[in-house]
mmCIF file of C-alpha atoms in Angstrom:
data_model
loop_
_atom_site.group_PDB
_atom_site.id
_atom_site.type_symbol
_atom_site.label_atom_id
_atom_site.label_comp_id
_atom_site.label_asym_id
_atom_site.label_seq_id
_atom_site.Cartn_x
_atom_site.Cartn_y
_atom_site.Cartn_z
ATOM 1 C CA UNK A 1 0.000 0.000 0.000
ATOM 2 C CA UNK A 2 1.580 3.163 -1.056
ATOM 3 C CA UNK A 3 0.303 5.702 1.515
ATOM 4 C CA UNK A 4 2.453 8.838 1.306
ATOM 5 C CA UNK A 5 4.624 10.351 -1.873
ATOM 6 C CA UNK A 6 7.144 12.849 -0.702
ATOM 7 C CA UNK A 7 9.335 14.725 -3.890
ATOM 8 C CA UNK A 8 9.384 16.905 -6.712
ATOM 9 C CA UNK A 9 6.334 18.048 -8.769
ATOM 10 C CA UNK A 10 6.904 17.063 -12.579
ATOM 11 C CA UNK A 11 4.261 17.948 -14.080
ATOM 12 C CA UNK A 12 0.428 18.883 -13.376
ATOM 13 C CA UNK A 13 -2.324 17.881 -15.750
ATOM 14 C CA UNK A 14 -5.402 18.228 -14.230
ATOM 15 C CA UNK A 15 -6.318 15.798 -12.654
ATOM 16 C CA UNK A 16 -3.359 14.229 -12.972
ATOM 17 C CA UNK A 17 -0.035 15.222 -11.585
ATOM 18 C CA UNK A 18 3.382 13.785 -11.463
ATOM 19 C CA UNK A 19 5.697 13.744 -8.650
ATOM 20 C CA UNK A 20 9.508 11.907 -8.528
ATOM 21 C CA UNK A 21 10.222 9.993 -5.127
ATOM 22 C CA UNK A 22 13.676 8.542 -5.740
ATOM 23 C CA UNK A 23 14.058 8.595 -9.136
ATOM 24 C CA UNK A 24 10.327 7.055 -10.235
ATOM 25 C CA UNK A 25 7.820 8.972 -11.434
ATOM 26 C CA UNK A 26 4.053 8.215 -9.842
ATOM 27 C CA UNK A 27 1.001 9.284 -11.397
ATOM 28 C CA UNK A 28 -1.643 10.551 -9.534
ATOM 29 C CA UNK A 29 -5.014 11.581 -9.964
ATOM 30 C CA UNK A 30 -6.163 14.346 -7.689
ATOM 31 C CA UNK A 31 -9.594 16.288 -6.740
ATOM 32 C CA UNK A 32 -9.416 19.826 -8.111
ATOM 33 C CA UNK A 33 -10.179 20.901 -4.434
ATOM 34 C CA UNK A 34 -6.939 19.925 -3.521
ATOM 35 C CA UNK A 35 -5.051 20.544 -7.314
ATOM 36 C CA UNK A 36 -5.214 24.406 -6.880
ATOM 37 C CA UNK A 37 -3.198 24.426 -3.728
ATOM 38 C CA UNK A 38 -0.516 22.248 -5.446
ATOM 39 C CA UNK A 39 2.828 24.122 -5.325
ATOM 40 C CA UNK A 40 4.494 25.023 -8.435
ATOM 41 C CA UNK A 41 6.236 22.311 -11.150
ATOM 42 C CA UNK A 42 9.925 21.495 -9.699
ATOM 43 C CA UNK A 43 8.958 22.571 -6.139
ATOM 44 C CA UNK A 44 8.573 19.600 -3.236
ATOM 45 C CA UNK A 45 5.270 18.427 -2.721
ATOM 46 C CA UNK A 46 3.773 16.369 0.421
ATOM 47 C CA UNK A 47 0.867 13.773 -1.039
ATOM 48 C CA UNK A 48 -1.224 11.077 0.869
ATOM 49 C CA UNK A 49 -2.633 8.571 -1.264
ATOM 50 C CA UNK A 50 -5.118 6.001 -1.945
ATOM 51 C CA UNK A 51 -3.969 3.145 -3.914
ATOM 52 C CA UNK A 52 -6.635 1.392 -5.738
ATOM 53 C CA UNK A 53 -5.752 -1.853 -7.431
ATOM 54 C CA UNK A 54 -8.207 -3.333 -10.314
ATOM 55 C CA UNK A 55 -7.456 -6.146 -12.925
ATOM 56 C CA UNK A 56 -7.270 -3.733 -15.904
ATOM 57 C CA UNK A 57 -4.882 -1.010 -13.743
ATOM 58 C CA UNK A 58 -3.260 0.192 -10.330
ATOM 59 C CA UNK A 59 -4.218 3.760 -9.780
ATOM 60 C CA UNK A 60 -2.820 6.549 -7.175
ATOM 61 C CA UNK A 61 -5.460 8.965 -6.170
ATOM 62 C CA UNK A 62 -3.777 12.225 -4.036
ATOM 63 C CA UNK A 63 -4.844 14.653 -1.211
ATOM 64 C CA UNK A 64 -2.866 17.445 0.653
ATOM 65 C CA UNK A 65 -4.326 16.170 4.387
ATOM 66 C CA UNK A 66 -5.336 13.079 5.945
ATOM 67 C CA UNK A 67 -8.499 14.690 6.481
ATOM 68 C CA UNK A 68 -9.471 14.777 2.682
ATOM 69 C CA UNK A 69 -8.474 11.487 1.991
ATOM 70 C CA UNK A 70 -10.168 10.121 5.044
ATOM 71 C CA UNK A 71 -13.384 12.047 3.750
ATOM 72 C CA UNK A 72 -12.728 10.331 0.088
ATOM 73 C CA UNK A 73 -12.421 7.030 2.068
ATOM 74 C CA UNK A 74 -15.591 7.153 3.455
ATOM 75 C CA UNK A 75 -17.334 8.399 0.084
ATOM 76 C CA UNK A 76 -16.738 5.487 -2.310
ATOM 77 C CA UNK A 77 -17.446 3.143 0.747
ATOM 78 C CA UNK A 78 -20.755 4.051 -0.422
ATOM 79 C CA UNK A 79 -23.152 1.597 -2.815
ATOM 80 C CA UNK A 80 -22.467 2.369 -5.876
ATOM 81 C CA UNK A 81 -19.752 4.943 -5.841
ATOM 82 C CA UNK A 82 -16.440 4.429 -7.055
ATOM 83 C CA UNK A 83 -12.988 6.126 -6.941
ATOM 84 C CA UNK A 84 -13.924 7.950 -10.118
ATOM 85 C CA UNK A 85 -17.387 9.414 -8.675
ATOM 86 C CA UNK A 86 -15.284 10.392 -5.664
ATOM 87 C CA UNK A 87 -12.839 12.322 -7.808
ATOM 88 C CA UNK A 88 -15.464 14.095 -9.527
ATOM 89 C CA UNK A 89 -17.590 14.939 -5.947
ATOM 90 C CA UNK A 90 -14.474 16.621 -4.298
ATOM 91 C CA UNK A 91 -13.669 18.402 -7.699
ATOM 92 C CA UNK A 92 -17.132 19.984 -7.953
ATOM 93 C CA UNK A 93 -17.147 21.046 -4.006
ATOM 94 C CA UNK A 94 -14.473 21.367 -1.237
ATOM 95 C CA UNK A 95 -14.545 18.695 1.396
ATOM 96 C CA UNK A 96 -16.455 20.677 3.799
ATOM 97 C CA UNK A 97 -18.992 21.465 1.444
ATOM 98 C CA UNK A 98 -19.978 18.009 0.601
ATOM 99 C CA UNK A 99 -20.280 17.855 4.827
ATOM 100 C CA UNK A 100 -22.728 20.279 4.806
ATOM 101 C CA UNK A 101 -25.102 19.191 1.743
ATOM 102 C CA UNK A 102 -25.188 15.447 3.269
ATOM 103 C CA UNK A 103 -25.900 17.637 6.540
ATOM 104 C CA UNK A 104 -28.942 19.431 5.355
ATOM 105 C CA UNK A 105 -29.726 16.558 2.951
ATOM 106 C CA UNK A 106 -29.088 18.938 0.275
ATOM 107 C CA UNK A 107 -30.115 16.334 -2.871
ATOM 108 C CA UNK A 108 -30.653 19.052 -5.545
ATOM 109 C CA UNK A 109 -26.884 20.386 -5.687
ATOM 110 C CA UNK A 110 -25.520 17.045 -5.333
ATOM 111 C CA UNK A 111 -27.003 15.525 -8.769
ATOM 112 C CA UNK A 112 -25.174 18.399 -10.476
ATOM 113 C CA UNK A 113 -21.814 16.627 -10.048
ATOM 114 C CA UNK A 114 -21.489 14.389 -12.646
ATOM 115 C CA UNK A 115 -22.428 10.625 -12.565
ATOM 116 C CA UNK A 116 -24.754 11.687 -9.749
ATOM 117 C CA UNK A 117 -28.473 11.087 -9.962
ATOM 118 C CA UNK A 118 -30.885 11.144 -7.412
ATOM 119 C CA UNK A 119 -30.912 8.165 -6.128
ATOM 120 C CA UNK A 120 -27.040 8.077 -5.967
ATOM 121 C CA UNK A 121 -27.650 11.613 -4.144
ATOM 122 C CA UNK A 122 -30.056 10.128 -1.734
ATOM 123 C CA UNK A 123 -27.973 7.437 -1.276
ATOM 124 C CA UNK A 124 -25.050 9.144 0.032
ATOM 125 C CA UNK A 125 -27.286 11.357 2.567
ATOM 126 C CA UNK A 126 -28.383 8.210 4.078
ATOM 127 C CA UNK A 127 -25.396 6.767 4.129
ATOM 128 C CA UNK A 128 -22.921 9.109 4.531
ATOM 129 C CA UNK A 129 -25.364 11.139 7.152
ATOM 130 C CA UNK A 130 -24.290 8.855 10.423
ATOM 131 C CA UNK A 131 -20.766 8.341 9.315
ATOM 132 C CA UNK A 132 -20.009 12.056 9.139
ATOM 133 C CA UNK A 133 -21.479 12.433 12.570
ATOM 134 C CA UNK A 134 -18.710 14.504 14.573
ATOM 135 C CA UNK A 135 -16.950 15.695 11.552
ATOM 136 C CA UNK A 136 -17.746 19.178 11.930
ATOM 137 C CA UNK A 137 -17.157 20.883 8.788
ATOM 138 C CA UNK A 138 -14.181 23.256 10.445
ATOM 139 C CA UNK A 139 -12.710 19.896 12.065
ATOM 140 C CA UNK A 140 -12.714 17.739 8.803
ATOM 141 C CA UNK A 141 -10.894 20.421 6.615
ATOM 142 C CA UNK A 142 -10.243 24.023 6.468
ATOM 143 C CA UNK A 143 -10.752 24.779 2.650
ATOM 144 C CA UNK A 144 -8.796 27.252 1.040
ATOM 145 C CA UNK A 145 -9.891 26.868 -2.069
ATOM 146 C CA UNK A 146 -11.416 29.807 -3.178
ATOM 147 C CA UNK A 147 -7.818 31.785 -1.588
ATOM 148 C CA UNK A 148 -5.804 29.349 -3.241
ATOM 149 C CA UNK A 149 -3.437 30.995 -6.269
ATOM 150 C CA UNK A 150 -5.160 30.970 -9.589
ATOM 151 C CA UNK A 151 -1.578 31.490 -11.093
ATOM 152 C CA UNK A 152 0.021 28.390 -9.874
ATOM 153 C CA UNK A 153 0.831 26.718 -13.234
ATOM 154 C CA UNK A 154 1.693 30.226 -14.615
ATOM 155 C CA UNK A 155 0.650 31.551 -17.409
ATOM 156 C CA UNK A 156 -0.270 29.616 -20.663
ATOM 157 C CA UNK A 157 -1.800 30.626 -24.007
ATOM 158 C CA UNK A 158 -5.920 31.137 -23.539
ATOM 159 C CA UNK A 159 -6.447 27.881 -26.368
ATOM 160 C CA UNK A 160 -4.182 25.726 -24.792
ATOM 161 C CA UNK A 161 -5.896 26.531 -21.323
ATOM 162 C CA UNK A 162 -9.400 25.910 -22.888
ATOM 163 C CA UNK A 163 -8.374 22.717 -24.483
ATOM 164 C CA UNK A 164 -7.125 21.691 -20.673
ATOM 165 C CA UNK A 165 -9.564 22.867 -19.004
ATOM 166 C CA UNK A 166 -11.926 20.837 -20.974
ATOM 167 C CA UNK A 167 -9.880 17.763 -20.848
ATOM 168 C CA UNK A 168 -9.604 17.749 -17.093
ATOM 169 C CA UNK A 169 -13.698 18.304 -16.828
ATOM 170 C CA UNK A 170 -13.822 15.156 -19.607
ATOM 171 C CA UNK A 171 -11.843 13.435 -16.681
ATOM 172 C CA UNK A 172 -13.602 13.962 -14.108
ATOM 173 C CA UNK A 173 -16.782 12.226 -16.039
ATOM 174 C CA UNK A 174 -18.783 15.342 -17.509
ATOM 175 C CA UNK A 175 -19.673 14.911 -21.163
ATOM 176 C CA UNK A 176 -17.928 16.667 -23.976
ATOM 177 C CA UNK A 177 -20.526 19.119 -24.573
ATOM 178 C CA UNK A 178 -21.463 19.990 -21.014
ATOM 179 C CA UNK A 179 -17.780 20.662 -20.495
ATOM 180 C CA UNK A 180 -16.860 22.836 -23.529
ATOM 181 C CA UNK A 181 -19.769 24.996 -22.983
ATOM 182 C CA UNK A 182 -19.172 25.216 -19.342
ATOM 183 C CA UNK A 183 -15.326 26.314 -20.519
ATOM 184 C CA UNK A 184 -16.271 28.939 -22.799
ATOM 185 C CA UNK A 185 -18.866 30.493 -20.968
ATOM 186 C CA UNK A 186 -16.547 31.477 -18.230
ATOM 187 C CA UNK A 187 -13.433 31.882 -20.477
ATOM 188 C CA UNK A 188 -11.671 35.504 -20.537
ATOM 189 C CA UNK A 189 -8.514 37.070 -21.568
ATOM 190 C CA UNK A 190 -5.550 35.494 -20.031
ATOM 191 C CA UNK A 191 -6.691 33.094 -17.498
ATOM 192 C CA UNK A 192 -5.217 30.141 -16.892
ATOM 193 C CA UNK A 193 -6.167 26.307 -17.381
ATOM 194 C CA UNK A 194 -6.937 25.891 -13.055
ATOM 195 C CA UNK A 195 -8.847 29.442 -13.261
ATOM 196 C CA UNK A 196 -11.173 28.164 -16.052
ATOM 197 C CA UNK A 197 -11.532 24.806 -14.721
ATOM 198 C CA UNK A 198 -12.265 26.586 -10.920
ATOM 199 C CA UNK A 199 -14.949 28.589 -12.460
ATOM 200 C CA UNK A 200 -16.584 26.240 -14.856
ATOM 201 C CA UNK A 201 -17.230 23.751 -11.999
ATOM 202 C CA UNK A 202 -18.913 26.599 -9.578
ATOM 203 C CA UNK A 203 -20.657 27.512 -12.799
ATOM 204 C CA UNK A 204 -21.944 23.805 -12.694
ATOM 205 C CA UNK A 205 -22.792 23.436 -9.022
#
């Protein structure tokens, strides 16, 4: 079980980023919750992981606390979630959100995350409802989300953001036409690929 990646930031793809512990390069798939507060490409980077192991592929999925990863633990313990839905819930919503909408059994923004319909939605309030008992919102994780630097991947040319931006929505299981439109609706001058991919998922939430 790999548990905890510790080394240099190659390169970040949303969702995807990858980091060099010793001389190997891991890839790992993270929520966009946690991407955005990433530091920069060469820099050290702290990661705790979740290592999921299927017949077809071994997959890394990353978070910057125990907290979040605990929280993505307990999500795709759910029926019918996977590590893929869980990706995709803590991309569309910090960690502390998702607390509160299972809190006020909040069904109607949860089937806007995609792969989510009702009865997936109303599954996870009833079963995530007694497991997040105690886990106040401040006590589970203190996003910084909306603080975090837009700029941390620097600056890159407004196409080649737009074609990322869409990609990494694509990933996280939103359909080709839900994510370009989301991407060009929010699109201005100069922003870069985590600043349209920030603002296309509140846009879809």
């Amino acid at each position: 079980m790999i548990g905890r990646l510790r080394g240099t930031l190659i390169e970040k793809q949303p969702p995807q980023v990858l980091i060099e512990v010793g001389g190997i390069g891991y890839e790992v798939q993270m929520p966009m919750s946690c991407f955005y507060e990433l530091a920069n490409i060469g820099d050290e980077a702290i990661i705790y992981t979740h290592f999921v192991v299927r017949e077809d592929a071994q997959l890394l999925y990353g978070f910057n606390t125990v907290n979040e990863r605990a929280l993505f633990r307990e999500v795709i313990k759910a029926n019918g979630v996977g590590p893929k839905m869980g990706l995709a819930i803590l991309s569309g919503m910090t960690a502390s959100q998702f607390v509160a909408c299972v809190e006020r059994e909040d069904i109607s923004t949860l089937v806007k995350l995609p792969g989510v319909g009702k009865k997936t939605a109303e599954r996870l309030v009833v079963e995530m409802k007694d497991r997040l008992k105690g886990w106040g919102a401040g006590d589970l994780f203190t996003p910084a989300t909306d603080a975090a630097p837009l700029d941390a991947m620097g600056a890159i040319h407004d196409q080649n953001a737009e074609e990322e931006a869409v990609s990494a929505l694509l990933a996280l299981g939103y359909k080709p036409a839900q994510a370009s439109k989301a991407v060009s609706q929010v699109a201005q001058p100069d922003m870069t690929s985590e600043q349209l991919i920030r603002e296309a998922l509140k846009s879809m939430v």
